Amino acid sequence: MKRSEVILKKQPIKYLSKVDSITYKKLRKALDDLEVWKGDIIKLRSGGVYRLKIPQYRFIFTYDSGINVISVEEINTRTNINYRRYMQ
């Protein structure tokens, strides 16, 4: 798969600004891997909502194949992520 453009919504930007430098590097690497669709990714529902899992963290994102854009909706720890919001 070719490289996709990754867009961060408000919550992921705010979350990344609050984490320590080691966690920030870990999450940034996951975002870089997401550009090439690399990692533990599953589809949550038919509407194009996906989950990327890295140790202790989850990314919820949508993918628009028409324009090849990944839009990250939420980044949070595995215990604080709310999947029900995205399963509608």
JSON list of C-alpha atoms in Angstrom, two decimals:
[
{"chain": "A", "resi": 1, "resn": "MET", "atom": "CA", "xyz": [0.00, 0.00, 0.00]},
{"chain": "A", "resi": 2, "resn": "LYS", "atom": "CA", "xyz": [1.32, 3.43, -0.83]},
{"chain": "A", "resi": 3, "resn": "ARG", "atom": "CA", "xyz": [1.90, 6.09, 1.80]},
{"chain": "A", "resi": 4, "resn": "SER", "atom": "CA", "xyz": [-1.26, 7.80, 3.08]},
{"chain": "A", "resi": 5, "resn": "GLU", "atom": "CA", "xyz": [-1.62, 11.29, 4.46]},
{"chain": "A", "resi": 6, "resn": "VAL", "atom": "CA", "xyz": [-2.31, 11.22, 8.22]},
{"chain": "A", "resi": 7, "resn": "ILE", "atom": "CA", "xyz": [-4.44, 14.01, 9.69]},
{"chain": "A", "resi": 8, "resn": "LEU", "atom": "CA", "xyz": [-4.81, 14.43, 13.45]},
{"chain": "A", "resi": 9, "resn": "LYS", "atom": "CA", "xyz": [-8.08, 15.70, 14.90]},
{"chain": "A", "resi": 10, "resn": "LYS", "atom": "CA", "xyz": [-8.21, 17.93, 18.01]},
{"chain": "A", "resi": 11, "resn": "GLN", "atom": "CA", "xyz": [-8.08, 15.16, 20.66]},
{"chain": "A", "resi": 12, "resn": "PRO", "atom": "CA", "xyz": [-4.94, 13.41, 19.30]},
{"chain": "A", "resi": 13, "resn": "ILE", "atom": "CA", "xyz": [-3.08, 16.74, 19.01]},
{"chain": "A", "resi": 14, "resn": "LYS", "atom": "CA", "xyz": [-3.97, 17.61, 22.59]},
{"chain": "A", "resi": 15, "resn": "TYR", "atom": "CA", "xyz": [-3.06, 14.11, 23.82]},
{"chain": "A", "resi": 16, "resn": "LEU", "atom": "CA", "xyz": [0.35, 14.18, 22.13]},
{"chain": "A", "resi": 17, "resn": "SER", "atom": "CA", "xyz": [1.12, 17.58, 23.65]},
{"chain": "A", "resi": 18, "resn": "LYS", "atom": "CA", "xyz": [0.57, 16.24, 27.18]},
{"chain": "A", "resi": 19, "resn": "VAL", "atom": "CA", "xyz": [2.63, 13.02, 27.12]},
{"chain": "A", "resi": 20, "resn": "ASP", "atom": "CA", "xyz": [6.27, 12.69, 28.16]},
{"chain": "A", "resi": 21, "resn": "SER", "atom": "CA", "xyz": [9.04, 12.61, 25.53]},
{"chain": "A", "resi": 22, "resn": "ILE", "atom": "CA", "xyz": [9.53, 8.82, 25.55]},
{"chain": "A", "resi": 23, "resn": "THR", "atom": "CA", "xyz": [5.80, 8.19, 25.05]},
{"chain": "A", "resi": 24, "resn": "TYR", "atom": "CA", "xyz": [5.66, 10.93, 22.41]},
{"chain": "A", "resi": 25, "resn": "LYS", "atom": "CA", "xyz": [8.41, 9.21, 20.38]},
{"chain": "A", "resi": 26, "resn": "LYS", "atom": "CA", "xyz": [6.60, 5.86, 20.68]},
{"chain": "A", "resi": 27, "resn": "LEU", "atom": "CA", "xyz": [3.30, 7.35, 19.51]},
{"chain": "A", "resi": 28, "resn": "ARG", "atom": "CA", "xyz": [4.95, 9.32, 16.67]},
{"chain": "A", "resi": 29, "resn": "LYS", "atom": "CA", "xyz": [6.60, 6.12, 15.42]},
{"chain": "A", "resi": 30, "resn": "ALA", "atom": "CA", "xyz": [3.19, 4.44, 15.43]},
{"chain": "A", "resi": 31, "resn": "LEU", "atom": "CA", "xyz": [1.78, 7.33, 13.38]},
{"chain": "A", "resi": 32, "resn": "ASP", "atom": "CA", "xyz": [4.66, 7.02, 10.91]},
{"chain": "A", "resi": 33, "resn": "ASP", "atom": "CA", "xyz": [3.95, 3.28, 10.60]},
{"chain": "A", "resi": 34, "resn": "LEU", "atom": "CA", "xyz": [0.27, 4.05, 10.11]},
{"chain": "A", "resi": 35, "resn": "GLU", "atom": "CA", "xyz": [1.11, 6.07, 6.99]},
{"chain": "A", "resi": 36, "resn": "VAL", "atom": "CA", "xyz": [2.13, 2.82, 5.29]},
{"chain": "A", "resi": 37, "resn": "TRP", "atom": "CA", "xyz": [-0.63, 0.79, 6.98]},
{"chain": "A", "resi": 38, "resn": "LYS", "atom": "CA", "xyz": [1.80, -1.10, 9.23]},
{"chain": "A", "resi": 39, "resn": "GLY", "atom": "CA", "xyz": [0.86, -2.50, 12.64]},
{"chain": "A", "resi": 40, "resn": "ASP", "atom": "CA", "xyz": [-1.95, -4.31, 14.45]},
{"chain": "A", "resi": 41, "resn": "ILE", "atom": "CA", "xyz": [-4.92, -2.77, 12.61]},
{"chain": "A", "resi": 42, "resn": "ILE", "atom": "CA", "xyz": [-8.49, -4.06, 12.60]},
{"chain": "A", "resi": 43, "resn": "LYS", "atom": "CA", "xyz": [-11.70, -2.69, 11.15]},
{"chain": "A", "resi": 44, "resn": "LEU", "atom": "CA", "xyz": [-14.29, -1.78, 13.80]},
{"chain": "A", "resi": 45, "resn": "ARG", "atom": "CA", "xyz": [-17.30, -1.37, 11.53]},
{"chain": "A", "resi": 46, "resn": "SER", "atom": "CA", "xyz": [-18.29, -1.10, 7.89]},
{"chain": "A", "resi": 47, "resn": "GLY", "atom": "CA", "xyz": [-18.13, 2.72, 7.85]},
{"chain": "A", "resi": 48, "resn": "GLY", "atom": "CA", "xyz": [-14.36, 2.82, 7.54]},
{"chain": "A", "resi": 49, "resn": "VAL", "atom": "CA", "xyz": [-13.44, 3.06, 11.25]},
{"chain": "A", "resi": 50, "resn": "TYR", "atom": "CA", "xyz": [-10.28, 1.23, 12.30]},
{"chain": "A", "resi": 51, "resn": "ARG", "atom": "CA", "xyz": [-8.22, 0.57, 15.43]},
{"chain": "A", "resi": 52, "resn": "LEU", "atom": "CA", "xyz": [-4.41, 0.53, 15.66]},
{"chain": "A", "resi": 53, "resn": "LYS", "atom": "CA", "xyz": [-3.07, -1.26, 18.72]},
{"chain": "A", "resi": 54, "resn": "ILE", "atom": "CA", "xyz": [0.38, -0.67, 20.17]},
{"chain": "A", "resi": 55, "resn": "PRO", "atom": "CA", "xyz": [1.36, -1.71, 23.71]},
{"chain": "A", "resi": 56, "resn": "GLN", "atom": "CA", "xyz": [-0.72, 0.26, 26.23]},
{"chain": "A", "resi": 57, "resn": "TYR", "atom": "CA", "xyz": [-2.22, 2.60, 23.57]},
{"chain": "A", "resi": 58, "resn": "ARG", "atom": "CA", "xyz": [-4.98, 2.55, 20.98]},
{"chain": "A", "resi": 59, "resn": "PHE", "atom": "CA", "xyz": [-5.58, 4.79, 17.97]},
{"chain": "A", "resi": 60, "resn": "ILE", "atom": "CA", "xyz": [-9.06, 5.12, 16.46]},
{"chain": "A", "resi": 61, "resn": "PHE", "atom": "CA", "xyz": [-9.01, 6.37, 12.89]},
{"chain": "A", "resi": 62, "resn": "THR", "atom": "CA", "xyz": [-10.97, 6.53, 9.66]},
{"chain": "A", "resi": 63, "resn": "TYR", "atom": "CA", "xyz": [-9.63, 5.85, 6.19]},
{"chain": "A", "resi": 64, "resn": "ASP", "atom": "CA", "xyz": [-10.89, 7.47, 3.01]},
{"chain": "A", "resi": 65, "resn": "SER", "atom": "CA", "xyz": [-9.54, 5.37, 0.15]},
{"chain": "A", "resi": 66, "resn": "GLY", "atom": "CA", "xyz": [-10.78, 7.81, -2.48]},
{"chain": "A", "resi": 67, "resn": "ILE", "atom": "CA", "xyz": [-8.35, 10.51, -1.40]},
{"chain": "A", "resi": 68, "resn": "ASN", "atom": "CA", "xyz": [-5.95, 8.20, 0.51]},
{"chain": "A", "resi": 69, "resn": "VAL", "atom": "CA", "xyz": [-6.29, 10.05, 3.84]},
{"chain": "A", "resi": 70, "resn": "ILE", "atom": "CA", "xyz": [-6.17, 8.61, 7.35]},
{"chain": "A", "resi": 71, "resn": "SER", "atom": "CA", "xyz": [-7.90, 10.78, 9.94]},
{"chain": "A", "resi": 72, "resn": "VAL", "atom": "CA", "xyz": [-6.93, 9.95, 13.53]},
{"chain": "A", "resi": 73, "resn": "GLU", "atom": "CA", "xyz": [-9.98, 10.54, 15.72]},
{"chain": "A", "resi": 74, "resn": "GLU", "atom": "CA", "xyz": [-8.64, 9.47, 19.13]},
{"chain": "A", "resi": 75, "resn": "ILE", "atom": "CA", "xyz": [-5.48, 8.33, 20.89]},
{"chain": "A", "resi": 76, "resn": "ASN", "atom": "CA", "xyz": [-5.74, 6.96, 24.41]},
{"chain": "A", "resi": 77, "resn": "THR", "atom": "CA", "xyz": [-4.56, 4.22, 26.72]},
{"chain": "A", "resi": 78, "resn": "ARG", "atom": "CA", "xyz": [-6.11, 0.82, 26.24]},
{"chain": "A", "resi": 79, "resn": "THR", "atom": "CA", "xyz": [-8.19, 1.13, 29.42]},
{"chain": "A", "resi": 80, "resn": "ASN", "atom": "CA", "xyz": [-9.53, 4.61, 28.62]},
{"chain": "A", "resi": 81, "resn": "ILE", "atom": "CA", "xyz": [-10.52, 4.17, 24.99]},
{"chain": "A", "resi": 82, "resn": "ASN", "atom": "CA", "xyz": [-14.28, 4.13, 24.32]},
{"chain": "A", "resi": 83, "resn": "TYR", "atom": "CA", "xyz": [-15.01, 1.81, 21.38]},
{"chain": "A", "resi": 84, "resn": "ARG", "atom": "CA", "xyz": [-18.80, 2.10, 21.71]},
{"chain": "A", "resi": 85, "resn": "ARG", "atom": "CA", "xyz": [-18.68, 5.65, 20.39]},
{"chain": "A", "resi": 86, "resn": "TYR", "atom": "CA", "xyz": [-17.32, 4.34, 17.08]},
{"chain": "A", "resi": 87, "resn": "MET", "atom": "CA", "xyz": [-19.42, 1.18, 16.74]},
{"chain": "A", "resi": 88, "resn": "GLN", "atom": "CA", "xyz": [-22.70, 2.93, 15.85]}
]
